[in-house]
Coordinates of C-alpha atoms in Angstrom, one line a residue:
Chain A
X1 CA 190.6 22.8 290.8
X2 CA 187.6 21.8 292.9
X3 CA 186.2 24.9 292.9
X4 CA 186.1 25.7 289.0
X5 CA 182.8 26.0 287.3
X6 CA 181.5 24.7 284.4
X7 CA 180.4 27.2 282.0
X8 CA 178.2 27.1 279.0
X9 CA 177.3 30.5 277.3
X10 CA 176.7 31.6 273.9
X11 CA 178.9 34.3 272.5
X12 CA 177.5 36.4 269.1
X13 CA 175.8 33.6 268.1
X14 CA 178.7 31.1 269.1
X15 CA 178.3 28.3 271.7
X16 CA 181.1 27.9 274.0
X17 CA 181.8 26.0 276.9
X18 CA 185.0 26.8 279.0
X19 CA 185.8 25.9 283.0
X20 CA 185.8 28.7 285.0
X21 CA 187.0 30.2 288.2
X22 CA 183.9 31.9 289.9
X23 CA 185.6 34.8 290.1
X24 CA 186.3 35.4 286.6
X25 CA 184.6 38.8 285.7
X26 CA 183.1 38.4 282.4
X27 CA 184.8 40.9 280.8
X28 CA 187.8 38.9 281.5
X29 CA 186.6 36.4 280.6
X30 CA 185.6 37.6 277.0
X31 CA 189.2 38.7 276.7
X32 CA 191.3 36.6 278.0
X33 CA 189.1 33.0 277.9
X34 CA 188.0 33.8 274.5
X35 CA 190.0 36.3 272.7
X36 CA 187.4 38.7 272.7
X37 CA 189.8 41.6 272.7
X38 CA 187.2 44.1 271.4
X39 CA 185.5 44.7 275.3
X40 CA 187.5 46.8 276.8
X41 CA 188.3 47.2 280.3
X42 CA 188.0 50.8 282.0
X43 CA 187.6 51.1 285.4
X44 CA 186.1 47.7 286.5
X45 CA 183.9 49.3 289.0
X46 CA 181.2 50.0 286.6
X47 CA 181.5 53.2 286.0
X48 CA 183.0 54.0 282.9
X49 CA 181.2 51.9 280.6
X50 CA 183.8 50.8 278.3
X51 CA 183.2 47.1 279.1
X52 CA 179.6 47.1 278.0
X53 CA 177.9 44.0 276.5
X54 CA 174.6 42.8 275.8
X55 CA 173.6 40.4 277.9
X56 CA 170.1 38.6 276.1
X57 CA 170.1 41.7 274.3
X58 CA 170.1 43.9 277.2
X59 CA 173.2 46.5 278.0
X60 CA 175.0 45.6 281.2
X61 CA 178.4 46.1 282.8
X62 CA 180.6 42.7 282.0
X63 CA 183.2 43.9 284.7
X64 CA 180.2 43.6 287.4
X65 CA 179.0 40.3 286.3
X66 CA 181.0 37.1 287.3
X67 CA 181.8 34.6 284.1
X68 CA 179.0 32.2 285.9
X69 CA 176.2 34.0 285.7
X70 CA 175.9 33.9 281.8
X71 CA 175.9 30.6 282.5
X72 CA 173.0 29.4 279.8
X73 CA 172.7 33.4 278.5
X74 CA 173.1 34.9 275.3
X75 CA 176.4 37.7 275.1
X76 CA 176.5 40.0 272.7
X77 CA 180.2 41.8 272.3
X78 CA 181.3 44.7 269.8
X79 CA 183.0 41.7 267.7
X80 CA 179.5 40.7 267.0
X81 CA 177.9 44.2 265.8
X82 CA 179.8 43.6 262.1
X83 CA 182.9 43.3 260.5
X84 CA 185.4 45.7 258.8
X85 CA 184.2 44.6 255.5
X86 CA 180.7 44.3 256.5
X87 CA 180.0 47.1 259.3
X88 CA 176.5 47.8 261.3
X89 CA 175.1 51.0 260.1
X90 CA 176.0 52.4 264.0
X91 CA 179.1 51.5 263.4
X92 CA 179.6 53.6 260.1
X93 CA 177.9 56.6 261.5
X94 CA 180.8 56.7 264.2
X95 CA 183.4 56.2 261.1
X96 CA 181.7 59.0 259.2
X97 CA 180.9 61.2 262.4
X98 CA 184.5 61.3 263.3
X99 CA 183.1 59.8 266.7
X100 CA 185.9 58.2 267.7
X101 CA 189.8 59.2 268.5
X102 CA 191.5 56.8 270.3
X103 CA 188.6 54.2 270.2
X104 CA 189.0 53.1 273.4
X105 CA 185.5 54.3 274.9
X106 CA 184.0 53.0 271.8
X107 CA 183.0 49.3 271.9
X108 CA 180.6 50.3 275.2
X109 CA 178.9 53.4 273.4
X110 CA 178.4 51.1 270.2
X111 CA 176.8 48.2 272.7
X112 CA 174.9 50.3 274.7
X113 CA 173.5 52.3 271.6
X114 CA 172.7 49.0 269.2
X115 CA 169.3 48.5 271.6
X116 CA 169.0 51.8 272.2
X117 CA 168.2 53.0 268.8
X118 CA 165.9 50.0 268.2
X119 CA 164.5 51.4 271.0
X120 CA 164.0 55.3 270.1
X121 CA 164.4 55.4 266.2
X122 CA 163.8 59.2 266.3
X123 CA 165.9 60.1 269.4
X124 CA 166.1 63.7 270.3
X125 CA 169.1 65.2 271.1
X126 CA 168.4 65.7 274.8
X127 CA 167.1 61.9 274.8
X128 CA 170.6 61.1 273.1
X129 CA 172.7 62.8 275.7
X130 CA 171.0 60.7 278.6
X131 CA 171.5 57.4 276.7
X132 CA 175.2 57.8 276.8
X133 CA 175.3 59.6 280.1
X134 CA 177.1 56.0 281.4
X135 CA 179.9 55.7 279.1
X136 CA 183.0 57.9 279.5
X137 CA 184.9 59.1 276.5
X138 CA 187.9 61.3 277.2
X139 CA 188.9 62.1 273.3
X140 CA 185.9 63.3 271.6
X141 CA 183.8 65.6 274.0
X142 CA 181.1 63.9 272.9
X143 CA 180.1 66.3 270.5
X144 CA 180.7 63.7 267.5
X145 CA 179.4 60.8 269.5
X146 CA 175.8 62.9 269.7
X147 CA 176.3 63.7 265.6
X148 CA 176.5 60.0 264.7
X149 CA 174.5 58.7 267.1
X150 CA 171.6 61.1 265.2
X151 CA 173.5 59.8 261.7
X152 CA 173.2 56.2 263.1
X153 CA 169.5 56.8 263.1
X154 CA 168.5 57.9 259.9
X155 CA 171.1 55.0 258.7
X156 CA 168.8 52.7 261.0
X157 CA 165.8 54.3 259.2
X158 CA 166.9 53.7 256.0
X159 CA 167.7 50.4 256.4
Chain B
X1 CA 191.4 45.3 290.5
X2 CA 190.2 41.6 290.8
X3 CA 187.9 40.2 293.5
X4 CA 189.6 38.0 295.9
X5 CA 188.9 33.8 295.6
X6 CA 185.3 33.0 296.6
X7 CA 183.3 29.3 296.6
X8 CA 180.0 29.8 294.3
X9 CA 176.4 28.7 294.7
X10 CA 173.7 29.4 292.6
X11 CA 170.3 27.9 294.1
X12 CA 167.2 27.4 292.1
X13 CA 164.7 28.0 294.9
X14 CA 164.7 29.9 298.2
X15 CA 164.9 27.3 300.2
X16 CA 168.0 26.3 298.8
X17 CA 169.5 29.6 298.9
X18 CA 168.1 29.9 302.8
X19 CA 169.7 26.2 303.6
X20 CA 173.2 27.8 302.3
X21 CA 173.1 31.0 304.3
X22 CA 172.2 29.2 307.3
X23 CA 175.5 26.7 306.6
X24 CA 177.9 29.5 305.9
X25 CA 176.2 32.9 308.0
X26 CA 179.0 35.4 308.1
X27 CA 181.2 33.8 305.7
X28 CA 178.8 34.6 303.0
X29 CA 177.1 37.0 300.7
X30 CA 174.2 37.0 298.9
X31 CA 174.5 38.5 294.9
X32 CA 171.4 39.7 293.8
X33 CA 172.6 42.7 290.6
X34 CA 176.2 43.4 291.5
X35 CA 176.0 46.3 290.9
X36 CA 177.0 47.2 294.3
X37 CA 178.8 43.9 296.0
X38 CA 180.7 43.7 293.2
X39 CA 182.7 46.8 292.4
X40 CA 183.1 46.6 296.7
X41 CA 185.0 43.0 295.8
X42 CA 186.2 44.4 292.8
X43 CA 188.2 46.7 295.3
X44 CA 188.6 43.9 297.7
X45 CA 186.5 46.0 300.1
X46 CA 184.5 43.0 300.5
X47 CA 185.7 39.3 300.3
X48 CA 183.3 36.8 300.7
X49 CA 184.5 33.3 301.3
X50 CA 181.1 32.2 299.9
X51 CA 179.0 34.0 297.4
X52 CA 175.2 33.0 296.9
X53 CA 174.0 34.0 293.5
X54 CA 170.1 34.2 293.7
X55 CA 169.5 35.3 290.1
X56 CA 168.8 31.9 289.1
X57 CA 165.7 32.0 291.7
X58 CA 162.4 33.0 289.4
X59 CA 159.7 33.4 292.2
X60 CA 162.1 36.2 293.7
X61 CA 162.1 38.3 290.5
X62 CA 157.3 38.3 290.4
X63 CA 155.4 41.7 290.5
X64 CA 152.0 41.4 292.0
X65 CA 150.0 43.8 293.2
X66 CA 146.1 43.7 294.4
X67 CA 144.3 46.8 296.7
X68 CA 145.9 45.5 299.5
X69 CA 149.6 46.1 298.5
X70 CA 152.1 46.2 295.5
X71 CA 154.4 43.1 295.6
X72 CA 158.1 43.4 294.8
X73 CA 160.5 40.2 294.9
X74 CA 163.4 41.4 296.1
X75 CA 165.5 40.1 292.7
X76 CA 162.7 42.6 289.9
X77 CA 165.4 44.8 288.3
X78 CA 165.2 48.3 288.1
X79 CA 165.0 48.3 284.6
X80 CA 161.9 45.9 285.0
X81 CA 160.0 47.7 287.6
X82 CA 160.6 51.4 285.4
X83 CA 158.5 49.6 282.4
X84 CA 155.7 47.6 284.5
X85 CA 152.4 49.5 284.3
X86 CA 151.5 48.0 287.8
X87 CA 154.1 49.8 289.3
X88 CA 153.8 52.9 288.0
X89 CA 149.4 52.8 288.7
X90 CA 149.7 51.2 292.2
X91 CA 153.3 53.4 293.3
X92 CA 154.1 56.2 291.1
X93 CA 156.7 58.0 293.5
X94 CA 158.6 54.0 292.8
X95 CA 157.9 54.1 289.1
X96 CA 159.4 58.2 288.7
X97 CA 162.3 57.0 290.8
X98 CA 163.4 54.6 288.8
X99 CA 165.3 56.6 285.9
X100 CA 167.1 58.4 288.6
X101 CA 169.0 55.1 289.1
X102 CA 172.1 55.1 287.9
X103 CA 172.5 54.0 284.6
X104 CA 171.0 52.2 281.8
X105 CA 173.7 49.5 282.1
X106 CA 173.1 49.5 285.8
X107 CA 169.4 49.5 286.1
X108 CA 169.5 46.4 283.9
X109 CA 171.3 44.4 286.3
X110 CA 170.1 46.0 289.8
X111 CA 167.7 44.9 291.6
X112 CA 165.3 46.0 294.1
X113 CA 166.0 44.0 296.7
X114 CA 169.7 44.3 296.2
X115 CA 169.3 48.1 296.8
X116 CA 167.6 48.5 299.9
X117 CA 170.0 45.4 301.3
X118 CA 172.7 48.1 300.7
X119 CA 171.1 50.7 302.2
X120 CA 173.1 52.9 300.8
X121 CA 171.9 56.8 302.3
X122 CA 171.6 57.9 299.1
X123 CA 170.0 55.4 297.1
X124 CA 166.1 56.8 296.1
X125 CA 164.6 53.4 296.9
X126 CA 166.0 53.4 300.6
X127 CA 164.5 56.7 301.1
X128 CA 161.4 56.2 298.5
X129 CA 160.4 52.9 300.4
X130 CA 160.5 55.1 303.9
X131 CA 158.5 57.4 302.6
X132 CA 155.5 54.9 301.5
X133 CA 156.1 52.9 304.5
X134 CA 156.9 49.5 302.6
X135 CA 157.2 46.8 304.3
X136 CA 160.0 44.7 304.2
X137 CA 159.9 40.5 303.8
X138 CA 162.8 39.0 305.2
X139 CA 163.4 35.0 305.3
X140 CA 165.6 32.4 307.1
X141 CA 165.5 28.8 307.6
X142 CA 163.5 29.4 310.9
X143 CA 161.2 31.4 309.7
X144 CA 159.9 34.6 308.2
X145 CA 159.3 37.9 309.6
X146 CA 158.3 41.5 308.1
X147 CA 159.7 44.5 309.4
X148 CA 158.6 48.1 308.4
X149 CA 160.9 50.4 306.5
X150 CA 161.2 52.5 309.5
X151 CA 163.1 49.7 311.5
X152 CA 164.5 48.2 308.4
X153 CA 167.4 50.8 307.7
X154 CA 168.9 51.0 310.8
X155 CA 172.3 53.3 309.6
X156 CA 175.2 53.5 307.2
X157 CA 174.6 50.6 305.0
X158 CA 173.2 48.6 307.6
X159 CA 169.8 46.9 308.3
X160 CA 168.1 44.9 310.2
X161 CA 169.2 41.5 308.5
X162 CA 171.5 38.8 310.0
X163 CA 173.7 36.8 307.8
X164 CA 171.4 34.1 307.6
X165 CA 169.0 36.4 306.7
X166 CA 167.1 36.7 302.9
X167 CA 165.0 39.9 301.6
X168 CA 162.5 38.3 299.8
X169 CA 160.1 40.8 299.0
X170 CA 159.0 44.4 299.2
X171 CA 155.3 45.5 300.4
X172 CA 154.6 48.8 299.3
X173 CA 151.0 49.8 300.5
X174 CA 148.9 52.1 298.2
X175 CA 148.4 55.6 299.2
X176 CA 145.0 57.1 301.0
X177 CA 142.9 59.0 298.6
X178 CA 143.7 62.6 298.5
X179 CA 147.0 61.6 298.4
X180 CA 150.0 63.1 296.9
X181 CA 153.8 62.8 296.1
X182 CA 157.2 64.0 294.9
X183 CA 160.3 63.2 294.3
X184 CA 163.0 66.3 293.9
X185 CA 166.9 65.8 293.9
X186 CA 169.7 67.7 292.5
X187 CA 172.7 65.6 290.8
X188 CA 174.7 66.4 288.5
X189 CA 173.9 63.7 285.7
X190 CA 170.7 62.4 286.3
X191 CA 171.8 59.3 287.1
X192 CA 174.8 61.0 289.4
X193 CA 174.3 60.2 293.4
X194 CA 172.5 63.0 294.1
X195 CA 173.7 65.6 296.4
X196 CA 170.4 66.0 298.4
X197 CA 167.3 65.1 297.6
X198 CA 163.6 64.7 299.6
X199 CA 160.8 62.3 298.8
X200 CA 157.6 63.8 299.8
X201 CA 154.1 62.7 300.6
X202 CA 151.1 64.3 301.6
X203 CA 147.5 63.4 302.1
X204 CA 144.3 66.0 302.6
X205 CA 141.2 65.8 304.1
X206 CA 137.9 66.6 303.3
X207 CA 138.5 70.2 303.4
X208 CA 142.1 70.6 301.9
X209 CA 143.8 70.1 305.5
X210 CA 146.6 67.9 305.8
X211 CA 145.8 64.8 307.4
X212 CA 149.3 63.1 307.2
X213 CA 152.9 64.5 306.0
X214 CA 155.9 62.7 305.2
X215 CA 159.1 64.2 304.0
X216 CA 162.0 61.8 303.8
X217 CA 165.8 62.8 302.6
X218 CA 168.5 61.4 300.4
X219 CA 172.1 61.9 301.5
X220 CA 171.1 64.0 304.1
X221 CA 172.7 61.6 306.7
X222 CA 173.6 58.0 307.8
X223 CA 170.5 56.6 306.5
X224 CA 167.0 57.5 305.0
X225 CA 166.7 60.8 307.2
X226 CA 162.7 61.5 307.9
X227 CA 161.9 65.1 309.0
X228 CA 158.7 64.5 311.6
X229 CA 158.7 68.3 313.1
X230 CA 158.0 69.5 309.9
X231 CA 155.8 67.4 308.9
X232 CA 154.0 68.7 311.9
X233 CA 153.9 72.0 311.1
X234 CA 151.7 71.0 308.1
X235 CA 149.4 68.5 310.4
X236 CA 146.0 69.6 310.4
X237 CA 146.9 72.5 308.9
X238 CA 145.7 74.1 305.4
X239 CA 148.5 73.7 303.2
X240 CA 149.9 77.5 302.1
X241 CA 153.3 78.6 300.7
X242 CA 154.5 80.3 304.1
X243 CA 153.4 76.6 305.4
X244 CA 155.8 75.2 303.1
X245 CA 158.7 78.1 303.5
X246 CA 158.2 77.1 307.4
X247 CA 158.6 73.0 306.8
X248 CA 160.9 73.6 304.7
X249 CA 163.2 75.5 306.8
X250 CA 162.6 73.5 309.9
X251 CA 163.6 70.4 307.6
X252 CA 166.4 72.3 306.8
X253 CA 168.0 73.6 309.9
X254 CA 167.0 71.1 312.4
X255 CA 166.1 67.4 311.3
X256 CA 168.9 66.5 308.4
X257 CA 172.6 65.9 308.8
X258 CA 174.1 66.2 305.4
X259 CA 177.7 66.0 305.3
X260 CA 180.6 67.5 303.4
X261 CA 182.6 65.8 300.6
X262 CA 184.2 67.2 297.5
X263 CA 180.7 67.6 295.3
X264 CA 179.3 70.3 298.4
X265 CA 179.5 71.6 301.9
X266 CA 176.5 70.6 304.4
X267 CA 175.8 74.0 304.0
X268 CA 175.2 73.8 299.8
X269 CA 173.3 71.2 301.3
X270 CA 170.8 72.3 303.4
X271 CA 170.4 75.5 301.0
X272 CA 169.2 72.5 298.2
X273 CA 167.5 70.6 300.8
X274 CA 165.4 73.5 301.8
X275 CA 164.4 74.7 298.0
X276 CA 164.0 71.3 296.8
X277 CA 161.3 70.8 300.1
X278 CA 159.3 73.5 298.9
X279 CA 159.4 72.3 295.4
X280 CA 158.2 69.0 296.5
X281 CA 155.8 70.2 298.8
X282 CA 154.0 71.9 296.1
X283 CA 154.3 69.4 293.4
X284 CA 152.6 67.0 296.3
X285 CA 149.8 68.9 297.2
X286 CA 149.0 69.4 293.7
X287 CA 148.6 65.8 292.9
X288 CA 146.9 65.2 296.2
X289 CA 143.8 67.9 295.3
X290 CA 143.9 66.2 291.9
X291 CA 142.5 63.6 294.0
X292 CA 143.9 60.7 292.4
X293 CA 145.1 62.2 288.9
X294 CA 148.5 62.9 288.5
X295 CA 149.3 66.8 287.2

């Protein structure tokens, strides 16, 4: 197609290059172009959060963000935090914190938090509940996610 | 939902970016964050033919600022304007905005520029950039012009740019001396769309009388929705709390038009409206006999 773009973008540490409609929303793109299954689509209107990545380390909505314009940017998906055999502290606080039900919610609380708590090693609780004020869970109540997130950091601390 | 098929551009300077606008006018849109265009194309609300991505435009994304004015370019996200120390020394009432907008995620990717080009009625820029009379840059291939916030907004998501148009930058003058401000809304989340809110600034003379007033609402109406007659009221006048029970009740009553949706009547409105005024008031003429100290 005339109209397809030619896309170069790094992906956890992975170059890729891939030809792209323009109107490819990155998270689809993730998902379906690359296989990146573990961004998850919500609501696609940016308000649930689910489908949150890091773009050059920064959290951002991948369903508002067209596959183009990471053209030449870093990505950062869940699938790049750790692996089962090798997880990121975060995500064993949510393991051990019982944060997590259905685990739908929980790629874009894990991307939006990794930053974060480099951010504010010694979050406070209140400080915690604002940080995650733009992700929707619907399982936990968010009780849990606040106990790990406060686990998380002294996991963080620790090294 | 998926947005609907659209031909891409990405310039690398302005003039590129003005050259394509002029080419394709209505047919196209400019994307500066997305984070409003594109849940609207998202929803198919909106379906450009043409979409002009100006992210990859540097000079539009500067902060500069001397005694004259505070520079925005109309592509500084949020999330870089809440952590600049020039903002938040030269426009504080900008600065203690900024976590108010939406979310981390969001402020990230939003920009200035792509905010006030919304002109959504209940976006804090729109209303905080009323408030400290910004002025607003706009480009096109024939020229540029700058037209004041108070001309700029001119109703429901609507301003005074043409298709061909570009905002390029915001001019935010610095306050007189003696000046304060204050920013008071009520949402739900802090990062909610807030129900009401009022940006207030107020400047003293010599002897503690007001010399100027402004009181300027969020959701409160089709636009940024100013509240002149009770700014009046404090004009000249030394500032007392029946000053500021009166201002705030004329703001109140007579000069906003909030509406009613499923979050609150006008009338929960107005009620917020006219404690949050009073609130503001105060918290403005505090900071302005500080002089220029913040309390």
């Amino acid at each position: 197609m005339e109209n397809q773009f030619d896309l170069s973008l790094t992906v956890n540490g992975v170059s890729y290059q891939r030809e792209v409609d323009p109107r490819r929303l990155l998270s689809d793109f993730l998902r379906h172009d690359l296989g990146l299954t573990g961004t998850h689509v919500g609501c696609e209107h940016g308000v649930c959060g689910a489908c949150t990545v890091l773009l050059d380390g920064a959290p951002v909505r991948s369903c508002l963000i067209f596959a183009p314009q990471a053209h030449e940017h870093e990505i950062t998906t869940v699938e790049g935090l750790g692996t089962i055999d090798d997880m990121h502290p975060l995500q064993e606080a949510f393991r051990e914190a019982h944060a997590l039900q259905c685990g739908f919610c929980t790629p874009g609380f894990l991307t939006t938090l990794l930053p974060w708590l480099e951010e504010h090693p010694q979050p406070s609780e209140e400080e915690i509940r604002e940080a995650i004020s733009g992700n929707l869970c619907r399982c936990t109540g968010y009780q849990h996610i606040i106990d790990a997130v406060k686990l998380a950091a002294e996991k963080m601390a620790a090294g | 939902m998926k947005p609907a098929p659209f031909k891409y551009y990405a310039p690398r300077s302005v003039p590129e970016a003005l050259s394509l606008l002029h080419e394709h006018g209505y047919d196209a849109k400019v994307l500066a964050g997305g984070q409003s265009l594109v849940p609207m194309m998202n929803f198919r609300l909106v379906q450009p033919a043409v979409v002009v991505d100006i992210n990859n435009i540097p000079e539009l994304a500067t902060i500069q600022g001397d005694n004259k004015s505070l520079r925005l370019g109309a592509m500084v996200r949020h999330a870089a304007a809440e952590k600049d120390s020039l903002v938040k020394e030269s426009a504080p009432l900008v600065h203690e905005s900024m976590p108010r907008i939406a979310t981390m995620q969001i402020r990230n990717r939003g920009t200035i520029g792509g905010s006030l080009s919304h002109a959504d009625p209940s976006a804090e820029l729109v209303v905080v950039t009323t408030a400290l009379k910004a002025n607003f840059r706009i480009q096109n291939q024939s020229g540029e012009r700058v037209v004041p916030a108070s001309e700029f907004f001119v109703g429901l998501l609507m301003t005074a740019m043409e298709p061909e148009d570009l905002l390029v930058e915001i001019e935010i003058p610095p306050l007189p001396p003696r000046s304060g401000w204050s920013l008071k809304e009520v949402a739900r989340r802090p990062h909610d769309f807030a129900l009401v809110g009022v940006a207030a600034v107020l400047t003293l003379d010599r002897k503690d009388r007001c010399e100027d007033a402004r009181l300027v609402y969020l959701s409160a109406g089709d636009g940024p929705i100013s509240a002149p007659e009770a700014a009046a009221l404090l004009q000249g006048e030394k500032i007392t709390p029946d000053l500021i029970a009166a201002a705030a009740d004329k703001a109140a009553v007579d000069e906003i038009d909030p509406g009613s949706d499923i979050h609150a009547t006008a009338e929960f409105r107005r009620h917020l409206a006219n404690v949050l005024t009073r609130r503001a008031l105060e918290e403005a003429h505090q900071r302005a006999l500080g002089g220029k100290e913040e309390i």
